[in-house]
GROMACS .gro file of C-alpha atoms in nm:
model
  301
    1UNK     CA    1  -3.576   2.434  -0.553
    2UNK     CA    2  -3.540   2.154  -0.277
    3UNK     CA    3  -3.243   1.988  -0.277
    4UNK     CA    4  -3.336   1.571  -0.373
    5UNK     CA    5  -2.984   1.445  -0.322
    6UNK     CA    6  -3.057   1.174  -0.138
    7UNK     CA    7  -2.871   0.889  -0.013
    8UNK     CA    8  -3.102   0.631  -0.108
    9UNK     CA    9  -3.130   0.810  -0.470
   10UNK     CA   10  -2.725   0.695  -0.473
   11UNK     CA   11  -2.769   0.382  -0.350
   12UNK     CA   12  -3.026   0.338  -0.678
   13UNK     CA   13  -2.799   0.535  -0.913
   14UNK     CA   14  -2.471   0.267  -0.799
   15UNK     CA   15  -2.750   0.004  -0.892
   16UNK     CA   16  -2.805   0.091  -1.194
   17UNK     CA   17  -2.500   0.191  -1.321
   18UNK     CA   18  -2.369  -0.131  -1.205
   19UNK     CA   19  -2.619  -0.296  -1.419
   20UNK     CA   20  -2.571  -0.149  -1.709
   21UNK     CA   21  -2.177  -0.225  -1.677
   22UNK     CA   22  -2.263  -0.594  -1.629
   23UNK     CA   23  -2.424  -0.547  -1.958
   24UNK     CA   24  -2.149  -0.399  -2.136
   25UNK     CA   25  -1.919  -0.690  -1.974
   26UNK     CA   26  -2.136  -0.961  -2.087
   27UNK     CA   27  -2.313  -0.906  -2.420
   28UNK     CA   28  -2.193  -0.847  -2.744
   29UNK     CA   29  -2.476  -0.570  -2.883
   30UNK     CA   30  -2.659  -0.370  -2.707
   31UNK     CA   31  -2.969  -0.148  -2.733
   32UNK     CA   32  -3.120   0.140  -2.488
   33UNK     CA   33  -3.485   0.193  -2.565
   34UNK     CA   34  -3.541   0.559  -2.584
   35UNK     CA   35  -3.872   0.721  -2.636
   36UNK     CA   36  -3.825   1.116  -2.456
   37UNK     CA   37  -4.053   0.995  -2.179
   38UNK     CA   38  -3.898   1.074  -1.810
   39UNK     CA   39  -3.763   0.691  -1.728
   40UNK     CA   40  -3.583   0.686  -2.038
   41UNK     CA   41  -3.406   1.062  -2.025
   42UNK     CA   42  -3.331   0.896  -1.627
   43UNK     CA   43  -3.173   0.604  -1.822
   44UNK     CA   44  -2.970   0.795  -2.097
   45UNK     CA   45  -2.798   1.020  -1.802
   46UNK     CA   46  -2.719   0.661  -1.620
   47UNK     CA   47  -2.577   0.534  -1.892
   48UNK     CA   48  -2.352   0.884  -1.959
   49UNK     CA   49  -2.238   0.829  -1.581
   50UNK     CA   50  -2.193   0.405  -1.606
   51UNK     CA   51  -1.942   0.510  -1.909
   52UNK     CA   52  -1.787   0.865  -1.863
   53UNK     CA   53  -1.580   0.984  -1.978
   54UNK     CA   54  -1.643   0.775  -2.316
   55UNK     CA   55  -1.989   0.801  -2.436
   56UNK     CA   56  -2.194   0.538  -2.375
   57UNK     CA   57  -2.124   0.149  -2.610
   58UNK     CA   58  -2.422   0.111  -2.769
   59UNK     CA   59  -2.716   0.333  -2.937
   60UNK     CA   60  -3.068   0.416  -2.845
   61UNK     CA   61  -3.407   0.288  -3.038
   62UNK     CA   62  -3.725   0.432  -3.013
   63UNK     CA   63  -4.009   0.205  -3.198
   64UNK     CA   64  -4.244   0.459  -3.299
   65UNK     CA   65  -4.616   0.423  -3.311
   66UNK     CA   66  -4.691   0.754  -3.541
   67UNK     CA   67  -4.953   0.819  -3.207
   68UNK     CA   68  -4.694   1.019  -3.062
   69UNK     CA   69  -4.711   1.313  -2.860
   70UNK     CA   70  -4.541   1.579  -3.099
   71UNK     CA   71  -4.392   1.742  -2.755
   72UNK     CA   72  -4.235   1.370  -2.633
   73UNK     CA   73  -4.107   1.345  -3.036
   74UNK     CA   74  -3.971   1.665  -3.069
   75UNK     CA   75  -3.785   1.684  -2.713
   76UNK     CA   76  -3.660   1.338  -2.856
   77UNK     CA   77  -3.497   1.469  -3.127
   78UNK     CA   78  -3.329   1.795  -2.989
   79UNK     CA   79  -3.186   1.523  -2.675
   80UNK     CA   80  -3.015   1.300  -2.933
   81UNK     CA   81  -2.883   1.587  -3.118
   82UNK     CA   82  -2.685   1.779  -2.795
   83UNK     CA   83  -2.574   1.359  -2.679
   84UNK     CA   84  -2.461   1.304  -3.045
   85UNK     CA   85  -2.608   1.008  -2.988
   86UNK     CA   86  -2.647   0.697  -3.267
   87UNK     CA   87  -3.085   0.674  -3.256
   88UNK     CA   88  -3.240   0.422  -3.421
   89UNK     CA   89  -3.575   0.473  -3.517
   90UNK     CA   90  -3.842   0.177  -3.650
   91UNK     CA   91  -4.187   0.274  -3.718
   92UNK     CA   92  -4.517   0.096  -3.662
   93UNK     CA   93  -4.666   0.202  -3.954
   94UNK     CA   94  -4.384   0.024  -4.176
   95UNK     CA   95  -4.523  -0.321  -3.961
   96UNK     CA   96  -4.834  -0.252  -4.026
   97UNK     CA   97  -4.795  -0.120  -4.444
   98UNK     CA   98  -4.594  -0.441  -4.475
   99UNK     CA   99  -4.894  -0.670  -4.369
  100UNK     CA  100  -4.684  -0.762  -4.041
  101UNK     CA  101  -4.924  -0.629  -3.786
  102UNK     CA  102  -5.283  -0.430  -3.858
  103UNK     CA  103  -5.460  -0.134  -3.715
  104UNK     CA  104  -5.699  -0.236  -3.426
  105UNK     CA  105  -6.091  -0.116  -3.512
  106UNK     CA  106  -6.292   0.121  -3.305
  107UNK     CA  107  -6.292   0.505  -3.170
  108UNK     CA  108  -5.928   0.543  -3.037
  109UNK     CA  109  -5.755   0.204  -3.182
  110UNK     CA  110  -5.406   0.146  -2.974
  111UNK     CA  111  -5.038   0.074  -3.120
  112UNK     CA  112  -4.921  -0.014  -2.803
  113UNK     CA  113  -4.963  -0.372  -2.889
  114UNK     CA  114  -4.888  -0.411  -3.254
  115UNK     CA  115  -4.492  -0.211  -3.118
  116UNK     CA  116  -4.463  -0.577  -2.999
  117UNK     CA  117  -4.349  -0.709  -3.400
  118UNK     CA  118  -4.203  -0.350  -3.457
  119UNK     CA  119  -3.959  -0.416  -3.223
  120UNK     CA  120  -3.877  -0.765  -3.215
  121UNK     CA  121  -3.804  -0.747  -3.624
  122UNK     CA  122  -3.602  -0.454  -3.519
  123UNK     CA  123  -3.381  -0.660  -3.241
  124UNK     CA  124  -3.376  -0.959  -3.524
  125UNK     CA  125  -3.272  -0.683  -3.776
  126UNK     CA  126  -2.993  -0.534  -3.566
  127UNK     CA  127  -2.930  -0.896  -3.392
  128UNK     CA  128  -2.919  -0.670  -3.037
  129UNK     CA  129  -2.860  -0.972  -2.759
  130UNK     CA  130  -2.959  -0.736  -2.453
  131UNK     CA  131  -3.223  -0.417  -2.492
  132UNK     CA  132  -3.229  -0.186  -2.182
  133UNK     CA  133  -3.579  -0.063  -2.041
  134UNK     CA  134  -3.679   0.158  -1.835
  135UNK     CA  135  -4.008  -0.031  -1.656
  136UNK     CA  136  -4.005   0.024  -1.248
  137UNK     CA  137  -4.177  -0.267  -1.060
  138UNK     CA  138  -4.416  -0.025  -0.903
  139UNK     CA  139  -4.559   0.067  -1.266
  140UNK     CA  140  -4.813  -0.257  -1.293
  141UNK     CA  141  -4.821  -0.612  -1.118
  142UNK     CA  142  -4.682  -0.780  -1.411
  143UNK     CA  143  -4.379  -0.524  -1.405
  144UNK     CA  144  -4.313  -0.655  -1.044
  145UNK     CA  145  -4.254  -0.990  -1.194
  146UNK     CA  146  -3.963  -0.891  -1.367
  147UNK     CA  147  -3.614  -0.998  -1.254
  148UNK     CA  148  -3.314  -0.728  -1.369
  149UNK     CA  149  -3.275  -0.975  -1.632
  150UNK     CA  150  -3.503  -1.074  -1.845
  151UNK     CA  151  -3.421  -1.364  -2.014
  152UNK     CA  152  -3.679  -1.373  -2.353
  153UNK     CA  153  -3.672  -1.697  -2.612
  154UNK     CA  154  -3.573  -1.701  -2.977
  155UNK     CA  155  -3.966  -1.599  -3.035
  156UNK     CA  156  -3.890  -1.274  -2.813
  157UNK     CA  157  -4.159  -1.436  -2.577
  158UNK     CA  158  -4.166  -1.348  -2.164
  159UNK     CA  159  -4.215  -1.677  -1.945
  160UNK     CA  160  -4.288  -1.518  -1.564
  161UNK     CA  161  -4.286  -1.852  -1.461
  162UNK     CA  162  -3.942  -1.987  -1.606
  163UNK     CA  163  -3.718  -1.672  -1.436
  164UNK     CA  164  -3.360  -1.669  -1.311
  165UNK     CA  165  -3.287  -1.662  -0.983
  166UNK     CA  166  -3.059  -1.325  -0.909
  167UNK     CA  167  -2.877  -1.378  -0.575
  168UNK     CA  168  -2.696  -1.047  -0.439
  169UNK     CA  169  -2.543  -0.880  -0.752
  170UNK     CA  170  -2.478  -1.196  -0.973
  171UNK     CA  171  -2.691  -1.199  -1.287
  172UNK     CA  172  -2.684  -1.426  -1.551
  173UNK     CA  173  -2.657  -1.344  -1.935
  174UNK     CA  174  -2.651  -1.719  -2.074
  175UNK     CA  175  -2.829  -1.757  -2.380
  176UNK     CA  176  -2.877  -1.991  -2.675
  177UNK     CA  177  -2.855  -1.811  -3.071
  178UNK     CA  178  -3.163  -1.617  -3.108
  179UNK     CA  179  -3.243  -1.533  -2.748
  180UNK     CA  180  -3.220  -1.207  -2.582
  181UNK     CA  181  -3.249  -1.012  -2.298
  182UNK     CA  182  -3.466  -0.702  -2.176
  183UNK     CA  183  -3.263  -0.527  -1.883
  184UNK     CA  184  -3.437  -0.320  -1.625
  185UNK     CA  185  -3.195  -0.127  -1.427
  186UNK     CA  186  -3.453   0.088  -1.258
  187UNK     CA  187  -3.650  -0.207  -1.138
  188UNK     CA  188  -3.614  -0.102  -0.785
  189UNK     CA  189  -3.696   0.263  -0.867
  190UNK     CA  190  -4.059   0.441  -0.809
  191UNK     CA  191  -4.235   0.695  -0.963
  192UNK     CA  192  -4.104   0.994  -0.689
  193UNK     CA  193  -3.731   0.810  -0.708
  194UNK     CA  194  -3.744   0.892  -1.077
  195UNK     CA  195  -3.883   1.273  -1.029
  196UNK     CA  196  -3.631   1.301  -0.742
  197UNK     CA  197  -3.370   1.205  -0.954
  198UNK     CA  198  -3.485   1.461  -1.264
  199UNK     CA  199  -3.478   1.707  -0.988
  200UNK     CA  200  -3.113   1.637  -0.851
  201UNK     CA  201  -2.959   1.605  -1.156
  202UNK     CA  202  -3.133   1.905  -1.358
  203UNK     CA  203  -3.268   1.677  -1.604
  204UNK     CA  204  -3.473   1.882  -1.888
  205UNK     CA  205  -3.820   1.690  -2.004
  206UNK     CA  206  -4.076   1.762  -2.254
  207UNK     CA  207  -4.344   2.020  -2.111
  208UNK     CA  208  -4.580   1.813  -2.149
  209UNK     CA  209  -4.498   1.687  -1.807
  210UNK     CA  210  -4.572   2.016  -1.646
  211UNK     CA  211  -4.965   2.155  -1.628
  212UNK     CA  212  -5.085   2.338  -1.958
  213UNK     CA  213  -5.424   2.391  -2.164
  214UNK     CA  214  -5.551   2.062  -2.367
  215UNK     CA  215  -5.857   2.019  -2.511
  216UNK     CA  216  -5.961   1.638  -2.367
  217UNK     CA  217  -6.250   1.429  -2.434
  218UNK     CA  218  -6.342   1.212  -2.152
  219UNK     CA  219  -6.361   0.848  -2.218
  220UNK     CA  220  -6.397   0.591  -1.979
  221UNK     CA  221  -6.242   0.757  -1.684
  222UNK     CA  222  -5.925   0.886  -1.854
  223UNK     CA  223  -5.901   1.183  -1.957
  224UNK     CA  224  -5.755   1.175  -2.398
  225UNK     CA  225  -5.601   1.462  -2.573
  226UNK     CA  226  -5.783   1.597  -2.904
  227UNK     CA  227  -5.562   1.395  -3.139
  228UNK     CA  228  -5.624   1.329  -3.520
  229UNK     CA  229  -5.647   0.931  -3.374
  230UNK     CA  230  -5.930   0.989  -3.181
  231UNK     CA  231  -6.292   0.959  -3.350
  232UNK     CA  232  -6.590   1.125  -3.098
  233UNK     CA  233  -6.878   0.905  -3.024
  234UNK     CA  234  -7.233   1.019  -3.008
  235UNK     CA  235  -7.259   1.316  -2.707
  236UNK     CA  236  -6.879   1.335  -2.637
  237UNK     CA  237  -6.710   1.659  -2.674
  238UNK     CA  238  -6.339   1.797  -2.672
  239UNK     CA  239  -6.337   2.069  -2.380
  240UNK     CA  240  -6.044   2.248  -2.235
  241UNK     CA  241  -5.892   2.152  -1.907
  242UNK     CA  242  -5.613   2.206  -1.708
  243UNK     CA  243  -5.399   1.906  -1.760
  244UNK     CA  244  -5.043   1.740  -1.722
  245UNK     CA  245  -4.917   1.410  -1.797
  246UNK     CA  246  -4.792   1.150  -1.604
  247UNK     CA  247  -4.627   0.931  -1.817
  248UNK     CA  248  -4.621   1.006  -2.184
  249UNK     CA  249  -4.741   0.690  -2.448
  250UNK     CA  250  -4.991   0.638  -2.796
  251UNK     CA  251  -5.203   0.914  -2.733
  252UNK     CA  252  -5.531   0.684  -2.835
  253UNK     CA  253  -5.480   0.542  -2.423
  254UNK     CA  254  -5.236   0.800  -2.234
  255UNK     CA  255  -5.524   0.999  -2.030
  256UNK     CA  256  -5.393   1.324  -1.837
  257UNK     CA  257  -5.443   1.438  -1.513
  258UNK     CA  258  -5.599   1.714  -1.381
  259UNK     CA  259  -5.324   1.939  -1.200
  260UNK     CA  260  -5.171   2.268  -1.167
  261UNK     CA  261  -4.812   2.108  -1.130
  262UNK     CA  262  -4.600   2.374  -1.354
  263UNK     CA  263  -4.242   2.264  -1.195
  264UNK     CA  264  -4.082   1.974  -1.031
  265UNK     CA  265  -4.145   2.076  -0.670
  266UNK     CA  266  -4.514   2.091  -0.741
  267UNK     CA  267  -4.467   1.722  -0.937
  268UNK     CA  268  -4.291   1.544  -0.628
  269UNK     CA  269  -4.582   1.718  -0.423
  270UNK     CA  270  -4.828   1.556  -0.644
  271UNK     CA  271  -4.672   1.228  -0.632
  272UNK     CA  272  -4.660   1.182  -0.288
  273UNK     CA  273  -5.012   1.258  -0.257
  274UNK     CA  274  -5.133   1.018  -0.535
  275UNK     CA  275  -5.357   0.752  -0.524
  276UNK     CA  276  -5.363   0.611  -0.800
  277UNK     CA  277  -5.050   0.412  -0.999
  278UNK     CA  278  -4.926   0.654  -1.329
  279UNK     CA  279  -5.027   0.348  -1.550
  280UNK     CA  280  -5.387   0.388  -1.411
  281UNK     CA  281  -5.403   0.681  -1.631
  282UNK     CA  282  -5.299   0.449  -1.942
  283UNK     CA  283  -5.643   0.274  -2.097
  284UNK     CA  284  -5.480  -0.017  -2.237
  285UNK     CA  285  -5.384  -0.131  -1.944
  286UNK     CA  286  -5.778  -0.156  -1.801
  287UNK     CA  287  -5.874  -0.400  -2.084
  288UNK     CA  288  -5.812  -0.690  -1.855
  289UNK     CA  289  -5.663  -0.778  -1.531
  290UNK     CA  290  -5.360  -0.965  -1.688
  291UNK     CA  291  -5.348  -0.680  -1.999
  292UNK     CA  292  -4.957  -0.582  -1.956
  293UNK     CA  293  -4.867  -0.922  -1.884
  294UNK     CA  294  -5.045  -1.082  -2.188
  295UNK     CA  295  -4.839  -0.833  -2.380
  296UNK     CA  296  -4.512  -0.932  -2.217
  297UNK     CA  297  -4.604  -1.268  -2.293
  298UNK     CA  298  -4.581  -1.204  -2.658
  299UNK     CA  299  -4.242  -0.985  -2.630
  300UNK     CA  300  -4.385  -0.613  -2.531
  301UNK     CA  301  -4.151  -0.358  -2.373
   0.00000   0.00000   0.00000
């Protein structure tokens, strides 16, 4: 394997970890969002280095759709288990069984929306002040709004309008009872910094990052695993391709990518020749031009 340590993948990693001190220093609870997906494994090991050799002050929360990728779930599981990590799980479904959110209609309905009440009952629940994330600014247009800190009101709402300026390395955690923060300490980070990084540090991720067989039906452009959340429409098929995935989500809007990528030299290769952003594979982000930042609005990741 190439060797990705890079001076600019320091200069990122003393970001970050710097961040997520300034967290520690300044609010009183805490949360990491961890799915399994690639940023998130990127932010656990950040977090191990920001506090080592203590573990790191606060625990991780995944808010679960149930339209998981078993892989993503599984390789979930098996992480917090070696990190003896505190994970807090909230479910979706619960939202939705409780009459607090409801199923969208149609051949591949989306959660990604409804984890919006999921998780903001779950900060409420938990009274978390500050939730890290792991959105990059190079994901999606809205995502290049964000500041480091993300200052949301006591309804959990996003105002890209109403932001705090962040001069050098001061940030500011004011806020009134009720408010919170999202925190983004790989903000400045793209899509090859984050496989670079996997690569220098020896990360493990779930396979399903790394070319295998899938049966796919092709939908609108993007290419959807067989899933049990998926109904066919007339003349559409599930046939086998050669596949990978780029970033890993509700399976209902998470389309693969054709590739023959089966390690992370071949990945970074792919990368760097892409032309399209990873979130162009994701199908809930096509439903309108200001899709992710309508969600943000509202309180989304």
């Amino acid at each position: 394997m190439a060797s990705y340590n890079l001076t600019h993948l320091k200069q990122l990693e003393a970001e970050a970890i710097f961040i997520m001190r300034e967290v520690a220093a300044q609010f009183e609870k805490p949360v990491l969002l961890f799915s399994g997906g690639k940023d998130s494994i990127v932010m656990v090991r950040l977090a191990q280095k920001a506090f080592s050799p203590a573990k790191f002050p606060f625990p991780l929360m995944h808010i679960d759709t149930g339209h998981n990728f078993v892989e993503a779930i599984d390789f979930r599981d098996d992480m917090v288990a070696k990190l003896g990590a505190n994970l807090i799980v909230r479910y979706v479904q619960d939202s939705i069984d409780k009459g607090r959110a409801q199923d969208e209609k149609g051949p591949n309905p989306s959660r990604n929306g409804l984890q919006t009440i999921t998780l903001l009952d779950a900060i409420e629940e938990f009274k978390f002040d500050a939730a890290f994330g792991g959105a990059r600014r190079d994901e999606e247009k809205a995502r290049a709004k964000e500041r480091f800190f993300s200052h949301r009101d006591e309804f959990g709402q996003w105002d890209p309008k109403n932001q705090r300026p962040e001069l050098w390395n001061l940030f500011n955690g004011r806020k009134n009872p009720g408010e919170h923060f999202r925190v983004f300490p790989l903000s400045n980070w793209t899509e090859m910094d984050v496989w670079q990084y996997i690569a220098s540090e020896k990360l493990d991720i779930p396979n399903i990052y790394f070319t295998h067989k899938r049966e796919i039906v092709v939908r609108d452009g993007a290419l959807l695993a067989k899933s049990d959340f998926i109904t066919l429409l007339n003349g559409e098929k599930y046939e086998e391709r050669i596949v990978r995935f780029r970033t890993v989500g509700d399976m209902t809007c998470t389309g693969a990518v054709e590739s023959t990528a089966d390690n992370l030299d071949d990945i970074i290769q792919e990368v760097a020749s892409a032309r399209q952003t990873e979130r162009g594979t994701r199908a809930d982000d096509k439903r309108s031009e200001a899709a992710m930042e309508d969600r943000k609005k509202q309180g989304y990741f």
